[in-house]
Amino acid sequence: MDTIIAEGKRKRRHYVMQYPDGKGNVYRFGKGDQYAGLYWFNSYNRYQVYRGYYLDTGTIYTKKTELGDTPIGKEITYTKEGKVESIIDYEVDFSTPLEEIVALCREKFNLDLEYKVPANPSEIEFKRVIYKEHSDCPKAYILSFSSKEEKEDNKKRFIVIKDGTKEIVIDKLINRWEETSVGKDLIKIEEASLSDEEIIKALLFHYK
């Protein structure tokens, strides 16, 4: 951290100290009662790397990587003695490699999940979900985003890609302030009460 502080310009973001290094990299440092955390991310891509440390010993507590807000790879937690305590494998439940979904989005939707490019729409949200109660599409990749014009009109595009087959089961532009017809049904879309995931789930249950 001393090198980062010396080379970068320190900025306070809420209760977190932020250190840009002038090369597109940003280091965000925060501290709680028991742990200290360091996020590293780049101004040009959407990957984030996190390392957590025990305050009293300085040894690593946990490490993980995210694409946007989506955990990827493995999250590993350690004891103070440096032994592995737990491992969460975020890839184990999904059969389609993440890089294939990234390539599909570039080809079909001109949407780059990895890099922040000028052509990208705003507020890209990307998640992998498991809908155990929906046998037709139990595992899926879900995306939601708006262009500048769509955002001004309170509209948002929702896409659901089925795991395994990579079938695009939903691709709809929704006006979040009005009732939207889906097949023979009406889904009440209210900004204040429904999250993106709930909207996608409602659409998914009505597809076909």
Coordinates of N, CA and C in Angstrom, one line a residue:
M1 N 0.8 -1.2 0.0 CA 0.0 0.0 0.0 C 0.9 1.3 0.0
D2 N 2.1 1.2 0.6 CA 2.9 2.4 0.6 C 3.2 2.9 -0.8
T3 N 3.5 2.0 -1.7 CA 3.8 2.3 -3.1 C 2.6 3.0 -3.8
I4 N 1.4 2.4 -3.5 CA 0.2 2.9 -4.1 C 0.0 4.4 -3.6
I5 N 0.1 4.6 -2.3 CA -0.1 5.9 -1.7 C 0.9 6.9 -2.3
A6 N 2.1 6.5 -2.4 CA 3.2 7.4 -2.9 C 3.0 7.8 -4.3
E7 N 2.6 6.9 -5.2 CA 2.5 7.1 -6.6 C 1.1 7.7 -7.0
G8 N 0.1 7.3 -6.3 CA -1.3 7.7 -6.7 C -1.7 9.0 -5.9
K9 N -2.9 9.4 -6.3 CA -3.5 10.5 -5.6 C -4.7 10.0 -4.8
R10 N -4.6 10.3 -3.5 CA -5.6 9.7 -2.5 C -6.9 10.5 -2.6
K11 N -8.0 9.7 -2.7 CA -9.3 10.3 -2.7 C -10.2 9.6 -1.7
R12 N -11.0 10.3 -1.0 CA -11.9 9.7 0.0 C -13.3 9.5 -0.7
R13 N -13.7 8.2 -0.6 CA -15.0 7.9 -1.2 C -15.8 7.2 -0.1
H14 N -16.8 8.0 0.5 CA -17.5 7.6 1.7 C -16.5 7.3 2.8
Y15 N -16.4 6.1 3.3 CA -15.4 5.8 4.4 C -14.3 5.0 3.8
V16 N -14.1 5.1 2.5 CA -13.1 4.2 1.9 C -12.1 5.2 1.2
M17 N -10.8 4.8 1.3 CA -9.7 5.6 0.7 C -9.4 5.0 -0.7
Q18 N -9.3 5.8 -1.7 CA -9.2 5.4 -3.1 C -7.9 6.0 -3.6
Y19 N -7.1 5.1 -4.3 CA -5.8 5.5 -4.8 C -5.7 5.2 -6.3
P20 N -6.0 6.1 -7.2 CA -5.7 5.9 -8.6 C -4.2 6.0 -8.9
D21 N -3.6 5.1 -9.7 CA -2.2 5.2 -9.9 C -1.7 5.9 -11.2
G22 N -2.7 6.5 -11.9 CA -2.4 7.3 -13.1 C -2.2 6.4 -14.3
K23 N -2.4 5.1 -14.2 CA -2.2 4.1 -15.3 C -3.5 3.4 -15.6
G24 N -4.7 3.9 -15.1 CA -5.9 3.3 -15.3 C -6.3 2.3 -14.2
N25 N -5.4 2.1 -13.3 CA -5.7 1.2 -12.1 C -6.2 2.0 -10.9
V26 N -7.2 1.5 -10.2 CA -7.6 2.1 -9.0 C -7.6 1.1 -7.9
Y27 N -7.1 1.5 -6.7 CA -7.0 0.7 -5.5 C -7.9 1.3 -4.5
R28 N -8.9 0.6 -4.0 CA -9.8 1.1 -3.0 C -9.6 0.3 -1.7
F29 N -9.4 1.1 -0.6 CA -9.0 0.4 0.7 C -10.0 0.8 1.7
G30 N -10.5 -0.2 2.4 CA -11.5 0.1 3.5 C -11.1 -0.7 4.8
K31 N -11.6 -0.3 5.9 CA -11.3 -1.0 7.2 C -12.5 -1.1 8.1
G32 N -12.7 -2.3 8.7 CA -13.8 -2.5 9.6 C -13.2 -2.7 11.0
D33 N -14.0 -3.4 11.9 CA -13.5 -3.7 13.2 C -12.5 -4.8 13.2
Q34 N -12.7 -5.8 12.4 CA -11.8 -7.0 12.4 C -11.0 -7.2 11.1
Y35 N -11.5 -6.6 10.0 CA -10.8 -6.9 8.7 C -10.5 -5.6 8.0
A36 N -9.5 -5.7 7.1 CA -9.2 -4.6 6.2 C -9.4 -5.2 4.8
G37 N -9.9 -4.4 3.8 CA -10.2 -4.9 2.5 C -9.5 -4.1 1.4
L38 N -9.0 -4.7 0.4 CA -8.5 -3.9 -0.7 C -9.1 -4.4 -2.0
Y39 N -9.8 -3.5 -2.8 CA -10.3 -3.8 -4.1 C -9.4 -3.2 -5.1
W40 N -9.1 -3.9 -6.2 CA -8.4 -3.4 -7.3 C -9.2 -3.5 -8.5
F41 N -9.3 -2.5 -9.3 CA -10.1 -2.5 -10.6 C -9.4 -1.6 -11.5
N42 N -9.8 -1.7 -12.8 CA -9.2 -1.0 -13.9 C -10.3 -0.1 -14.5
S43 N -9.9 1.1 -14.9 CA -10.9 2.0 -15.5 C -11.4 1.6 -16.8
Y44 N -10.8 0.6 -17.5 CA -11.1 0.2 -18.8 C -11.9 -1.1 -18.9
N45 N -11.8 -1.9 -17.8 CA -12.6 -3.2 -17.8 C -13.5 -3.3 -16.6
R46 N -14.3 -4.3 -16.6 CA -15.3 -4.5 -15.5 C -14.9 -5.5 -14.5
Y47 N -13.7 -5.9 -14.4 CA -13.2 -6.9 -13.5 C -12.8 -6.2 -12.2
Q48 N -13.1 -6.9 -11.0 CA -12.7 -6.4 -9.7 C -12.0 -7.5 -9.0
V49 N -10.9 -7.2 -8.3 CA -10.2 -8.2 -7.5 C -10.3 -7.8 -6.1
Y50 N -10.6 -8.6 -5.2 CA -10.7 -8.2 -3.7 C -9.8 -9.1 -2.9
R51 N -9.2 -8.5 -1.9 CA -8.4 -9.2 -0.9 C -8.7 -8.7 0.4
G52 N -9.1 -9.6 1.3 CA -9.4 -9.1 2.7 C -8.3 -9.6 3.7
Y53 N -8.0 -8.9 4.7 CA -7.0 -9.2 5.6 C -7.4 -9.1 7.1
Y54 N -6.9 -10.0 7.9 CA -7.1 -9.8 9.4 C -6.4 -8.6 9.9
L55 N -7.0 -7.7 10.6 CA -6.4 -6.5 11.1 C -5.3 -6.8 12.1
D56 N -5.5 -7.8 13.0 CA -4.5 -8.0 14.1 C -3.3 -8.8 13.6
T57 N -3.4 -9.6 12.6 CA -2.2 -10.3 12.1 C -1.7 -9.9 10.8
G58 N -2.5 -9.2 10.0 CA -2.1 -8.8 8.7 C -2.1 -9.9 7.6
T59 N -2.5 -11.1 8.0 CA -2.6 -12.3 7.1 C -3.9 -12.2 6.3
I60 N -3.9 -12.9 5.2 CA -5.0 -12.8 4.3 C -6.2 -13.6 4.8
Y61 N -7.4 -13.0 4.7 CA -8.6 -13.5 5.2 C -9.4 -14.2 4.1
T62 N -9.6 -13.4 3.0 CA -10.3 -14.0 1.8 C -9.9 -13.3 0.5
K63 N -10.1 -14.0 -0.6 CA -9.8 -13.4 -1.9 C -10.9 -13.9 -2.9
K64 N -11.3 -13.0 -3.8 CA -12.3 -13.3 -4.7 C -12.2 -12.3 -5.9
T65 N -12.8 -12.7 -7.0 CA -12.8 -11.9 -8.2 C -14.3 -11.7 -8.7
E66 N -14.6 -10.5 -9.2 CA -16.0 -10.3 -9.7 C -15.9 -9.7 -11.1
L67 N -16.9 -10.0 -11.9 CA -17.1 -9.3 -13.2 C -18.3 -8.4 -13.0
G68 N -18.1 -7.1 -12.9 CA -19.2 -6.2 -12.5 C -19.5 -6.6 -11.0
D69 N -20.7 -7.0 -10.8 CA -21.2 -7.4 -9.5 C -21.3 -8.9 -9.4
T70 N -20.8 -9.6 -10.4 CA -21.0 -11.1 -10.5 C -19.8 -11.8 -10.0
P71 N -19.9 -12.6 -8.9 CA -18.7 -13.4 -8.5 C -18.3 -14.4 -9.6
I72 N -17.0 -14.5 -9.8 CA -16.5 -15.5 -10.8 C -15.4 -16.3 -10.2
G73 N -15.1 -17.5 -10.8 CA -14.0 -18.3 -10.3 C -14.3 -18.8 -8.9
K74 N -13.3 -18.8 -8.0 CA -13.4 -19.3 -6.7 C -13.2 -18.2 -5.6
E75 N -14.0 -18.3 -4.6 CA -13.8 -17.4 -3.4 C -13.2 -18.2 -2.3
I76 N -12.0 -17.9 -1.8 CA -11.3 -18.7 -0.8 C -11.2 -17.9 0.5
T77 N -11.5 -18.6 1.6 CA -11.4 -17.9 2.9 C -10.4 -18.7 3.7
Y78 N -9.5 -18.0 4.5 CA -8.4 -18.6 5.2 C -8.6 -18.3 6.7
T79 N -7.9 -19.2 7.5 CA -7.8 -18.9 8.9 C -6.6 -18.0 9.1
K80 N -6.5 -17.5 10.4 CA -5.4 -16.6 10.7 C -4.0 -17.3 10.5
E81 N -4.0 -18.7 10.6 CA -2.8 -19.4 10.4 C -2.5 -19.7 9.0
G82 N -3.3 -19.2 8.0 CA -3.0 -19.4 6.6 C -3.6 -20.6 6.0
K83 N -4.4 -21.4 6.7 CA -5.0 -22.6 6.2 C -6.3 -22.3 5.5
V84 N -6.6 -23.0 4.4 CA -7.9 -22.8 3.7 C -9.1 -23.2 4.6
E85 N -10.0 -22.3 4.9 CA -11.2 -22.6 5.7 C -12.4 -23.0 4.9
S86 N -12.6 -22.3 3.7 CA -13.7 -22.7 2.9 C -13.4 -22.2 1.4
I87 N -14.1 -22.9 0.5 CA -13.9 -22.5 -0.9 C -15.3 -22.5 -1.5
I88 N -15.7 -21.4 -2.2 CA -16.9 -21.4 -3.0 C -16.6 -21.3 -4.4
D89 N -17.0 -22.3 -5.2 CA -16.7 -22.3 -6.6 C -18.0 -21.8 -7.4
Y90 N -17.9 -20.6 -7.9 CA -19.0 -20.0 -8.6 C -19.3 -20.6 -10.0
E91 N -18.4 -21.4 -10.5 CA -18.6 -22.0 -11.8 C -19.2 -23.4 -11.8
V92 N -19.2 -24.0 -10.6 CA -19.5 -25.4 -10.6 C -20.9 -25.8 -11.0
D93 N -21.9 -24.8 -10.8 CA -23.3 -25.1 -11.1 C -23.7 -24.8 -12.5
F94 N -22.8 -24.2 -13.3 CA -23.1 -23.8 -14.6 C -22.2 -24.5 -15.6
S95 N -22.8 -25.0 -16.7 CA -22.1 -25.8 -17.7 C -21.5 -25.0 -18.8
T96 N -22.1 -23.8 -19.1 CA -21.5 -22.9 -20.2 C -20.4 -22.1 -19.6
P97 N -19.2 -22.1 -20.2 CA -18.1 -21.3 -19.7 C -18.5 -19.8 -19.9
L98 N -18.0 -19.0 -18.9 CA -18.4 -17.6 -18.9 C -17.9 -16.9 -20.2
E99 N -16.7 -17.3 -20.7 CA -16.1 -16.7 -21.9 C -17.0 -16.9 -23.1
E100 N -17.8 -18.0 -23.2 CA -18.8 -18.2 -24.3 C -19.9 -17.2 -24.2
I101 N -20.4 -16.9 -23.0 CA -21.5 -15.9 -22.8 C -21.0 -14.6 -23.2
V102 N -19.8 -14.2 -22.8 CA -19.2 -12.9 -23.1 C -19.1 -12.8 -24.7
A103 N -18.6 -13.8 -25.3 CA -18.6 -13.8 -26.8 C -19.9 -13.7 -27.5
L104 N -20.9 -14.4 -26.9 CA -22.3 -14.4 -27.4 C -22.9 -13.0 -27.3
C105 N -22.6 -12.3 -26.2 CA -23.2 -11.0 -26.0 C -22.5 -10.0 -27.0
R106 N -21.2 -10.1 -27.3 CA -20.6 -9.3 -28.2 C -21.1 -9.5 -29.6
E107 N -21.4 -10.7 -30.0 CA -21.8 -11.1 -31.3 C -23.3 -10.7 -31.5
K108 N -24.2 -11.0 -30.6 CA -25.6 -10.9 -30.8 C -26.1 -9.5 -30.4
F109 N -25.5 -8.9 -29.4 CA -26.1 -7.7 -28.8 C -25.2 -6.5 -28.9
N110 N -24.0 -6.7 -29.4 CA -22.9 -5.6 -29.4 C -22.7 -5.1 -28.0
L111 N -22.7 -6.0 -27.1 CA -22.6 -5.7 -25.7 C -21.3 -6.3 -25.1
D112 N -20.5 -5.5 -24.5 CA -19.2 -6.0 -24.0 C -19.3 -6.1 -22.5
L113 N -19.4 -7.3 -21.9 CA -19.4 -7.5 -20.5 C -18.1 -7.3 -19.8
E114 N -17.0 -7.4 -20.5 CA -15.7 -7.3 -19.9 C -15.1 -5.9 -19.9
Y115 N -15.3 -5.1 -21.0 CA -14.6 -3.8 -21.1 C -15.6 -2.7 -21.2
K116 N -15.2 -1.6 -20.7 CA -16.0 -0.3 -20.7 C -15.6 0.4 -22.0
V117 N -16.4 0.2 -23.0 CA -16.2 0.8 -24.3 C -17.3 1.8 -24.6
P118 N -17.0 2.8 -25.4 CA -18.0 3.9 -25.7 C -19.3 3.4 -26.2
A119 N -19.3 2.3 -26.9 CA -20.5 1.8 -27.5 C -21.4 1.1 -26.5
N120 N -20.9 0.8 -25.4 CA -21.7 0.1 -24.4 C -22.8 0.9 -23.8
P121 N -24.0 0.4 -23.6 CA -25.1 1.1 -22.9 C -24.7 1.3 -21.4
S122 N -25.6 2.1 -20.7 CA -25.3 2.4 -19.3 C -25.9 1.4 -18.4
E123 N -25.3 1.3 -17.2 CA -25.8 0.5 -16.1 C -26.0 -0.9 -16.5
I124 N -25.0 -1.6 -17.0 CA -25.1 -3.0 -17.3 C -25.1 -3.8 -16.0
E125 N -26.1 -4.7 -15.9 CA -26.2 -5.6 -14.8 C -26.2 -7.0 -15.3
F126 N -25.3 -7.8 -14.8 CA -25.1 -9.2 -15.3 C -25.1 -10.1 -14.1
K127 N -25.9 -11.2 -14.1 CA -25.9 -12.2 -13.0 C -26.1 -13.6 -13.6
R128 N -25.7 -14.5 -12.8 CA -26.0 -15.9 -13.1 C -27.0 -16.4 -12.0
V129 N -28.1 -17.0 -12.4 CA -29.1 -17.4 -11.4 C -29.6 -18.8 -11.6
I130 N -30.1 -19.3 -10.5 CA -30.7 -20.7 -10.6 C -32.1 -20.6 -10.1
Y131 N -33.1 -20.9 -11.0 CA -34.5 -20.9 -10.7 C -34.9 -22.4 -10.5
K132 N -34.9 -22.9 -9.4 CA -35.2 -24.3 -9.1 C -36.6 -24.7 -9.4
E133 N -37.5 -23.7 -9.3 CA -38.9 -24.0 -9.5 C -39.3 -23.9 -11.0
H134 N -38.4 -23.5 -11.8 CA -38.7 -23.4 -13.3 C -37.9 -24.4 -14.1
S135 N -38.6 -25.6 -14.3 CA -37.9 -26.7 -15.0 C -37.4 -26.4 -16.4
D136 N -38.1 -25.6 -17.1 CA -37.7 -25.3 -18.5 C -36.4 -24.5 -18.6
C137 N -36.2 -23.7 -17.6 CA -35.0 -22.8 -17.7 C -34.4 -22.6 -16.2
P138 N -33.9 -23.7 -15.6 CA -33.5 -23.6 -14.2 C -32.3 -22.8 -14.0
K139 N -31.4 -22.8 -14.9 CA -30.1 -22.0 -14.8 C -30.0 -21.1 -16.0
A140 N -29.7 -19.8 -15.7 CA -29.7 -18.8 -16.7 C -28.7 -17.7 -16.4
Y141 N -28.3 -17.0 -17.5 CA -27.5 -15.8 -17.4 C -28.5 -14.6 -17.7
I142 N -28.6 -13.7 -16.8 CA -29.5 -12.6 -17.0 C -28.8 -11.2 -17.2
L143 N -29.3 -10.4 -18.1 CA -28.7 -9.1 -18.3 C -29.8 -8.1 -18.3
S144 N -29.5 -6.9 -17.9 CA -30.4 -5.7 -18.0 C -29.5 -4.5 -18.2
F145 N -30.0 -3.6 -19.1 CA -29.3 -2.4 -19.4 C -30.2 -1.4 -20.2
S146 N -29.7 -0.2 -20.3 CA -30.5 0.8 -21.0 C -29.5 1.7 -21.8
S147 N -29.9 2.0 -23.0 CA -29.1 3.1 -23.7 C -29.5 4.4 -23.1
K148 N -28.8 5.5 -23.5 CA -29.1 6.8 -22.9 C -30.6 7.2 -23.2
E149 N -31.0 6.9 -24.5 CA -32.3 7.3 -24.9 C -33.4 6.5 -24.2
E150 N -33.1 5.2 -24.0 CA -34.1 4.3 -23.3 C -34.2 4.7 -21.9
K151 N -33.1 5.0 -21.3 CA -33.1 5.4 -19.9 C -33.9 6.6 -19.6
E152 N -33.8 7.6 -20.6 CA -34.6 8.8 -20.4 C -36.1 8.5 -20.6
D153 N -36.5 7.4 -21.3 CA -37.9 7.1 -21.5 C -38.3 6.0 -20.4
N154 N -37.5 5.8 -19.4 CA -37.8 4.8 -18.3 C -37.9 3.4 -18.9
K155 N -37.2 3.1 -19.9 CA -37.2 1.8 -20.5 C -35.9 1.0 -20.2
K156 N -36.0 -0.3 -20.1 CA -34.8 -1.1 -19.8 C -35.0 -2.4 -20.6
R157 N -33.8 -2.9 -21.2 CA -33.8 -4.1 -21.9 C -33.4 -5.3 -21.0
F158 N -34.2 -6.4 -21.1 CA -33.9 -7.6 -20.3 C -33.7 -8.7 -21.2
I159 N -32.6 -9.4 -20.9 CA -32.2 -10.6 -21.7 C -31.9 -11.8 -20.8
V160 N -32.4 -12.9 -21.2 CA -32.1 -14.2 -20.4 C -31.6 -15.2 -21.4
I161 N -30.4 -15.7 -21.0 CA -29.7 -16.8 -21.9 C -29.7 -18.1 -21.1
K162 N -30.2 -19.1 -21.7 CA -30.3 -20.4 -21.0 C -28.9 -21.1 -20.9
D163 N -28.5 -21.6 -19.7 CA -27.3 -22.3 -19.5 C -27.3 -23.6 -20.3
G164 N -26.2 -24.0 -20.8 CA -26.1 -25.2 -21.5 C -26.3 -25.1 -23.0
T165 N -27.5 -24.7 -23.4 CA -27.8 -24.5 -24.9 C -27.5 -23.1 -25.4
K166 N -27.3 -22.1 -24.5 CA -27.1 -20.7 -24.8 C -28.3 -20.2 -25.6
E167 N -29.5 -20.7 -25.4 CA -30.7 -20.3 -26.1 C -31.1 -18.9 -25.5
I168 N -31.4 -18.0 -26.3 CA -31.9 -16.7 -25.8 C -33.4 -16.8 -25.6
V169 N -33.8 -17.0 -24.4 CA -35.3 -17.2 -24.1 C -36.0 -15.9 -23.9
I170 N -35.4 -14.9 -23.6 CA -36.0 -13.6 -23.4 C -35.2 -12.5 -24.0
D171 N -35.7 -11.6 -24.7 CA -35.1 -10.3 -25.2 C -36.2 -9.3 -25.3
K172 N -36.4 -8.5 -24.3 CA -37.6 -7.6 -24.3 C -37.2 -6.2 -23.7
L173 N -37.7 -5.2 -24.3 CA -37.6 -3.9 -23.8 C -38.8 -3.5 -23.0
I174 N -38.6 -3.2 -21.7 CA -39.7 -3.0 -20.8 C -39.8 -1.5 -20.4
N175 N -41.0 -1.0 -20.4 CA -41.3 0.3 -19.8 C -41.6 0.0 -18.3
R176 N -40.7 0.4 -17.5 CA -40.8 0.0 -16.0 C -41.9 0.8 -15.3
W177 N -42.6 1.8 -15.9 CA -43.6 2.5 -15.3 C -45.0 2.2 -15.7
E178 N -45.1 1.2 -16.6 CA -46.5 0.9 -17.2 C -46.7 -0.6 -17.1
E179 N -47.9 -1.0 -17.3 CA -48.2 -2.4 -17.5 C -47.7 -2.8 -18.8
T180 N -47.1 -4.0 -18.9 CA -46.4 -4.5 -20.1 C -47.0 -5.8 -20.5
S181 N -47.5 -5.9 -21.7 CA -48.2 -7.2 -22.1 C -47.1 -8.2 -22.4
V182 N -47.3 -9.4 -21.8 CA -46.4 -10.5 -22.0 C -47.3 -11.7 -22.4
G183 N -47.4 -12.0 -23.7 CA -48.3 -13.1 -24.1 C -49.7 -12.6 -23.8
K184 N -50.4 -13.5 -23.1 CA -51.8 -13.2 -22.8 C -51.9 -12.5 -21.4
D185 N -50.8 -12.3 -20.7 CA -50.8 -11.9 -19.4 C -50.3 -10.4 -19.3
L186 N -50.6 -9.8 -18.2 CA -50.1 -8.4 -17.9 C -49.3 -8.5 -16.6
I187 N -48.1 -7.9 -16.7 CA -47.2 -7.9 -15.5 C -47.1 -6.4 -15.1
K188 N -47.5 -6.1 -13.9 CA -47.4 -4.8 -13.4 C -45.9 -4.5 -13.1
I189 N -45.3 -3.5 -13.8 CA -44.0 -3.2 -13.6 C -43.9 -1.8 -12.8
E190 N -43.5 -1.9 -11.6 CA -43.4 -0.7 -10.8 C -42.0 -0.5 -10.3
E191 N -41.4 0.6 -10.6 CA -40.0 0.9 -10.3 C -39.7 0.7 -8.8
A192 N -40.6 1.2 -8.0 CA -40.4 1.2 -6.5 C -40.5 -0.1 -5.9
S193 N -41.2 -1.1 -6.5 CA -41.5 -2.3 -5.8 C -40.9 -3.6 -6.4
L194 N -40.4 -3.5 -7.6 CA -39.9 -4.7 -8.3 C -38.4 -4.5 -8.7
S195 N -37.6 -5.5 -8.3 CA -36.2 -5.5 -8.7 C -36.1 -6.0 -10.1
D196 N -34.9 -5.8 -10.7 CA -34.7 -6.4 -12.0 C -34.8 -7.9 -12.0
E197 N -34.3 -8.5 -11.0 CA -34.4 -10.0 -10.9 C -35.9 -10.5 -10.9
E198 N -36.7 -9.7 -10.1 CA -38.1 -10.1 -10.1 C -38.8 -9.9 -11.4
I199 N -38.5 -8.9 -12.1 CA -39.0 -8.6 -13.4 C -38.6 -9.7 -14.4
I200 N -37.3 -10.1 -14.4 CA -36.9 -11.1 -15.3 C -37.5 -12.5 -14.9
K201 N -37.7 -12.7 -13.6 CA -38.3 -14.0 -13.2 C -39.8 -14.0 -13.7
A202 N -40.5 -12.9 -13.6 CA -41.9 -12.8 -14.1 C -41.9 -13.1 -15.6
L203 N -41.0 -12.4 -16.3 CA -41.0 -12.6 -17.8 C -40.7 -14.1 -18.1
L204 N -39.7 -14.7 -17.4 CA -39.3 -16.0 -17.7 C -40.4 -17.0 -17.5
F205 N -41.2 -16.8 -16.4 CA -42.3 -17.7 -16.2 C -43.4 -17.6 -17.2
H206 N -43.4 -16.5 -18.0 CA -44.5 -16.4 -19.0 C -44.0 -16.7 -20.4
Y207 N -42.7 -17.0 -20.6 CA -42.2 -17.2 -21.9 C -42.7 -18.5 -22.4
K208 N -42.9 -18.6 -23.7 CA -43.5 -19.8 -24.4 C -45.0 -19.9 -23.9

